[in-house]
Amino acid sequence: MLVRNLDFLSIPKEFAKVEVDIYDGKSIALVYIENKGYSLVLKEGEEIDSVFLLKTDILPNNVNGHSDREDFINVIKMLLDKVYSVSDIKEYEKQHQEHVFLRLMDMLNEGNGIEMISEENSKTYTDIEKGFMKLEIDIMDNKINALNSSISDVSNNLQSTVNDIEEKDWGNRIRKTINQQ
């Protein structure tokens, strides 16, 4: 019997979304997918510019000292750099990536400005759902490829060892035959 557990594909039917205005009609939305991670969405008005999926176990109420925190903030920095690269804005007017991160997390934690999105009311939900399924499958593929590579390495090393043993065995037989004569 072949059995598959597809729990890793099950995603909550609603996501919590918060959004922060950045500059000139551009905003960053943070979507929290419980037990999966987050999605960062760069928007211009209502149009989606970029979507990033972050598979992490950071909780909105416990962001300090987590190993993924810096990576999370770096993704926000990339989005902010994209916003500011096409505008002539003074450095002191730019929002700092860590402040944006903390503000988004505080909004989720405190329940301020949360919009619940679902398949029925948001195209973003569908994009994120499909993206997380693809991400999970890609992670599995990477693990399978790494396992296959390890198996191949072990197999090659084993074959090399067998060949060495056979050569030594033949060498020993030839030496015995020569010594006997």
Tab-separated table of N, CA, C and O in Angstrom, residues 61-108:
chain	number	residue	atom	x	y	z
A	61	ASN	N	4.235	38.019	17.660
A	61	ASN	CA	4.422	38.481	19.032
A	61	ASN	C	5.793	38.122	19.600
A	61	ASN	O	6.074	38.397	20.749
A	62	ASN	N	6.659	37.493	18.785
A	62	ASN	CA	7.975	37.097	19.278
A	62	ASN	C	9.003	37.176	18.148
A	62	ASN	O	9.445	36.154	17.633
A	63	VAL	N	9.384	38.385	17.776
A	63	VAL	CA	10.293	38.572	16.642
A	63	VAL	C	11.738	38.789	17.053
A	63	VAL	O	12.642	38.648	16.238
A	64	ASN	N	11.957	39.112	18.312
A	64	ASN	CA	13.317	39.416	18.766
A	64	ASN	C	14.129	38.149	18.955
A	64	ASN	O	13.655	37.165	19.498
A	65	GLY	N	15.356	38.189	18.487
A	65	GLY	CA	16.283	37.083	18.702
A	65	GLY	C	16.046	35.866	17.834
A	65	GLY	O	16.693	34.843	18.020
A	66	HIS	N	15.131	35.925	16.892
A	66	HIS	CA	14.879	34.775	16.019
A	66	HIS	C	15.941	34.730	14.921
A	66	HIS	O	16.352	35.761	14.397
A	67	SER	N	16.365	33.534	14.557
A	67	SER	CA	17.446	33.384	13.575
A	67	SER	C	17.061	33.882	12.178
A	67	SER	O	17.924	34.254	11.395
A	68	ASP	N	15.763	33.908	11.856
A	68	ASP	CA	15.319	34.356	10.530
A	68	ASP	C	15.057	35.862	10.461
A	68	ASP	O	14.759	36.387	9.396
A	69	ARG	N	15.160	36.532	11.575
A	69	ARG	CA	14.815	37.957	11.638
A	69	ARG	C	15.604	38.794	10.632
A	69	ARG	O	15.028	39.596	9.895
A	70	GLU	N	16.925	38.638	10.592
A	70	GLU	CA	17.758	39.443	9.691
A	70	GLU	C	17.435	39.174	8.221
A	70	GLU	O	17.403	40.098	7.409
A	71	ASP	N	17.197	37.908	7.884
A	71	ASP	CA	16.825	37.581	6.502
A	71	ASP	C	15.504	38.243	6.135
A	71	ASP	O	15.333	38.752	5.021
A	72	PHE	N	14.552	38.214	7.058
A	72	PHE	CA	13.245	38.830	6.855
A	72	PHE	C	13.432	40.325	6.587
A	72	PHE	O	12.880	40.882	5.622
A	73	ILE	N	14.219	40.976	7.423
A	73	ILE	CA	14.464	42.417	7.287
A	73	ILE	C	15.185	42.712	5.970
A	73	ILE	O	14.905	43.731	5.319
A	74	ASN	N	16.078	41.841	5.538
A	74	ASN	CA	16.787	42.046	4.268
A	74	ASN	C	15.837	41.994	3.075
A	74	ASN	O	16.034	42.706	2.089
A	75	VAL	N	14.806	41.157	3.145
A	75	VAL	CA	13.811	41.126	2.060
A	75	VAL	C	13.053	42.450	2.038
A	75	VAL	O	12.808	43.010	0.967
A	76	ILE	N	12.700	42.959	3.206
A	76	ILE	CA	12.032	44.270	3.265
A	76	ILE	C	12.943	45.346	2.695
A	76	ILE	O	12.501	46.221	1.944
A	77	LYS	N	14.233	45.281	3.004
A	77	LYS	CA	15.192	46.249	2.474
A	77	LYS	C	15.222	46.194	0.944
A	77	LYS	O	15.262	47.237	0.283
A	78	MET	N	15.184	44.990	0.373
A	78	MET	CA	15.165	44.862	-1.089
A	78	MET	C	13.937	45.549	-1.673
A	78	MET	O	14.030	46.243	-2.697
A	79	LEU	N	12.787	45.380	-1.018
A	79	LEU	CA	11.563	46.019	-1.500
A	79	LEU	C	11.647	47.535	-1.368
A	79	LEU	O	11.251	48.267	-2.280
A	80	LEU	N	12.174	47.999	-0.244
A	80	LEU	CA	12.329	49.453	-0.057
A	80	LEU	C	13.307	50.030	-1.079
A	80	LEU	O	13.058	51.106	-1.645
A	81	ASP	N	14.403	49.325	-1.332
A	81	ASP	CA	15.371	49.782	-2.337
A	81	ASP	C	14.717	49.891	-3.705
A	81	ASP	O	14.999	50.821	-4.465
A	82	LYS	N	13.829	48.947	-4.009
A	82	LYS	CA	13.129	48.980	-5.290
A	82	LYS	C	12.218	50.211	-5.376
A	82	LYS	O	12.163	50.868	-6.416
A	83	VAL	N	11.548	50.531	-4.282
A	83	VAL	CA	10.668	51.706	-4.247
A	83	VAL	C	11.481	52.982	-4.408
A	83	VAL	O	11.151	53.857	-5.210
A	84	TYR	N	12.572	53.089	-3.657
A	84	TYR	CA	13.348	54.324	-3.637
A	84	TYR	C	14.275	54.482	-4.835
A	84	TYR	O	14.749	55.578	-5.103
A	85	SER	N	14.543	53.411	-5.564
A	85	SER	CA	15.465	53.496	-6.703
A	85	SER	C	14.905	54.326	-7.853
A	85	SER	O	15.664	54.873	-8.637
A	86	VAL	N	13.592	54.402	-7.951
A	86	VAL	CA	12.983	55.153	-9.056
A	86	VAL	C	12.501	56.535	-8.629
A	86	VAL	O	11.791	57.195	-9.362
A	87	SER	N	12.891	56.957	-7.424
A	87	SER	CA	12.457	58.271	-6.961
A	87	SER	C	13.649	59.063	-6.441
A	87	SER	O	14.645	58.502	-5.997
A	88	ASP	N	13.520	60.361	-6.515
A	88	ASP	CA	14.562	61.250	-6.013
A	88	ASP	C	14.114	61.726	-4.635
A	88	ASP	O	13.389	62.712	-4.499
A	89	ILE	N	14.547	60.997	-3.621
A	89	ILE	CA	14.103	61.274	-2.257
A	89	ILE	C	15.327	61.389	-1.358
A	89	ILE	O	16.307	60.667	-1.531
A	90	LYS	N	15.271	62.320	-0.436
A	90	LYS	CA	16.387	62.505	0.492
A	90	LYS	C	16.507	61.292	1.409
A	90	LYS	O	15.515	60.682	1.779
A	91	GLU	N	17.726	60.979	1.780
A	91	GLU	CA	18.012	59.782	2.586
A	91	GLU	C	17.229	59.783	3.905
A	91	GLU	O	16.702	58.765	4.317
A	92	TYR	N	17.124	60.941	4.545
A	92	TYR	CA	16.454	61.000	5.839
A	92	TYR	C	14.936	60.825	5.732
A	92	TYR	O	14.252	60.605	6.720
A	93	GLU	N	14.391	60.925	4.513
A	93	GLU	CA	12.958	60.727	4.314
A	93	GLU	C	12.597	59.261	4.046
A	93	GLU	O	11.438	58.892	4.071
A	94	LYS	N	13.615	58.449	3.798
A	94	LYS	CA	13.382	57.030	3.522
A	94	LYS	C	13.075	56.295	4.823
A	94	LYS	O	13.648	56.572	5.862
A	95	GLN	N	12.168	55.330	4.723
A	95	GLN	CA	11.841	54.514	5.886
A	95	GLN	C	12.901	53.430	6.056
A	95	GLN	O	13.387	52.866	5.077
A	96	HIS	N	13.249	53.142	7.282
A	96	HIS	CA	14.263	52.133	7.587
A	96	HIS	C	13.595	50.753	7.617
A	96	HIS	O	12.502	50.589	8.158
A	97	GLN	N	14.283	49.770	7.032
A	97	GLN	CA	13.721	48.429	6.893
A	97	GLN	C	13.340	47.790	8.232
A	97	GLN	O	12.314	47.104	8.339
A	98	GLU	N	14.134	48.003	9.266
A	98	GLU	CA	13.808	47.394	10.562
A	98	GLU	C	12.567	48.034	11.171
A	98	GLU	O	11.740	47.345	11.774
A	99	HIS	N	12.401	49.325	10.966
A	99	HIS	CA	11.200	49.999	11.474
A	99	HIS	C	9.956	49.504	10.740
A	99	HIS	O	8.909	49.309	11.363
A	100	VAL	N	10.072	49.318	9.437
A	100	VAL	CA	8.938	48.802	8.665
A	100	VAL	C	8.587	47.396	9.157
A	100	VAL	O	7.419	47.072	9.372
A	101	PHE	N	9.607	46.568	9.348
A	101	PHE	CA	9.405	45.204	9.856
A	101	PHE	C	8.670	45.223	11.196
A	101	PHE	O	7.660	44.537	11.377
A	102	LEU	N	9.184	46.019	12.132
A	102	LEU	CA	8.578	46.070	13.466
A	102	LEU	C	7.158	46.631	13.422
A	102	LEU	O	6.272	46.151	14.143
A	103	ARG	N	6.932	47.630	12.573
A	103	ARG	CA	5.589	48.210	12.470
A	103	ARG	C	4.600	47.178	11.933
A	103	ARG	O	3.501	47.021	12.459
A	104	LEU	N	5.008	46.435	10.886
A	104	LEU	CA	4.130	45.405	10.324
A	104	LEU	C	3.821	44.321	11.361
A	104	LEU	O	2.670	43.894	11.522
A	105	MET	N	4.841	43.878	12.075
A	105	MET	CA	4.640	42.840	13.094
A	105	MET	C	3.763	43.348	14.234
A	105	MET	O	2.901	42.620	14.739
A	106	ASP	N	3.976	44.606	14.653
A	106	ASP	CA	3.137	45.183	15.710
A	106	ASP	C	1.679	45.270	15.264
A	106	ASP	O	0.770	45.006	16.058
A	107	MET	N	1.457	45.641	14.019
A	107	MET	CA	0.095	45.714	13.502
A	107	MET	C	-0.577	44.341	13.587
A	107	MET	O	-1.729	44.238	14.005
A	108	LEU	N	0.164	43.287	13.195
A	108	LEU	CA	-0.394	41.928	13.286
A	108	LEU	C	-0.640	41.541	14.738
A	108	LEU	O	-1.695	40.980	15.074
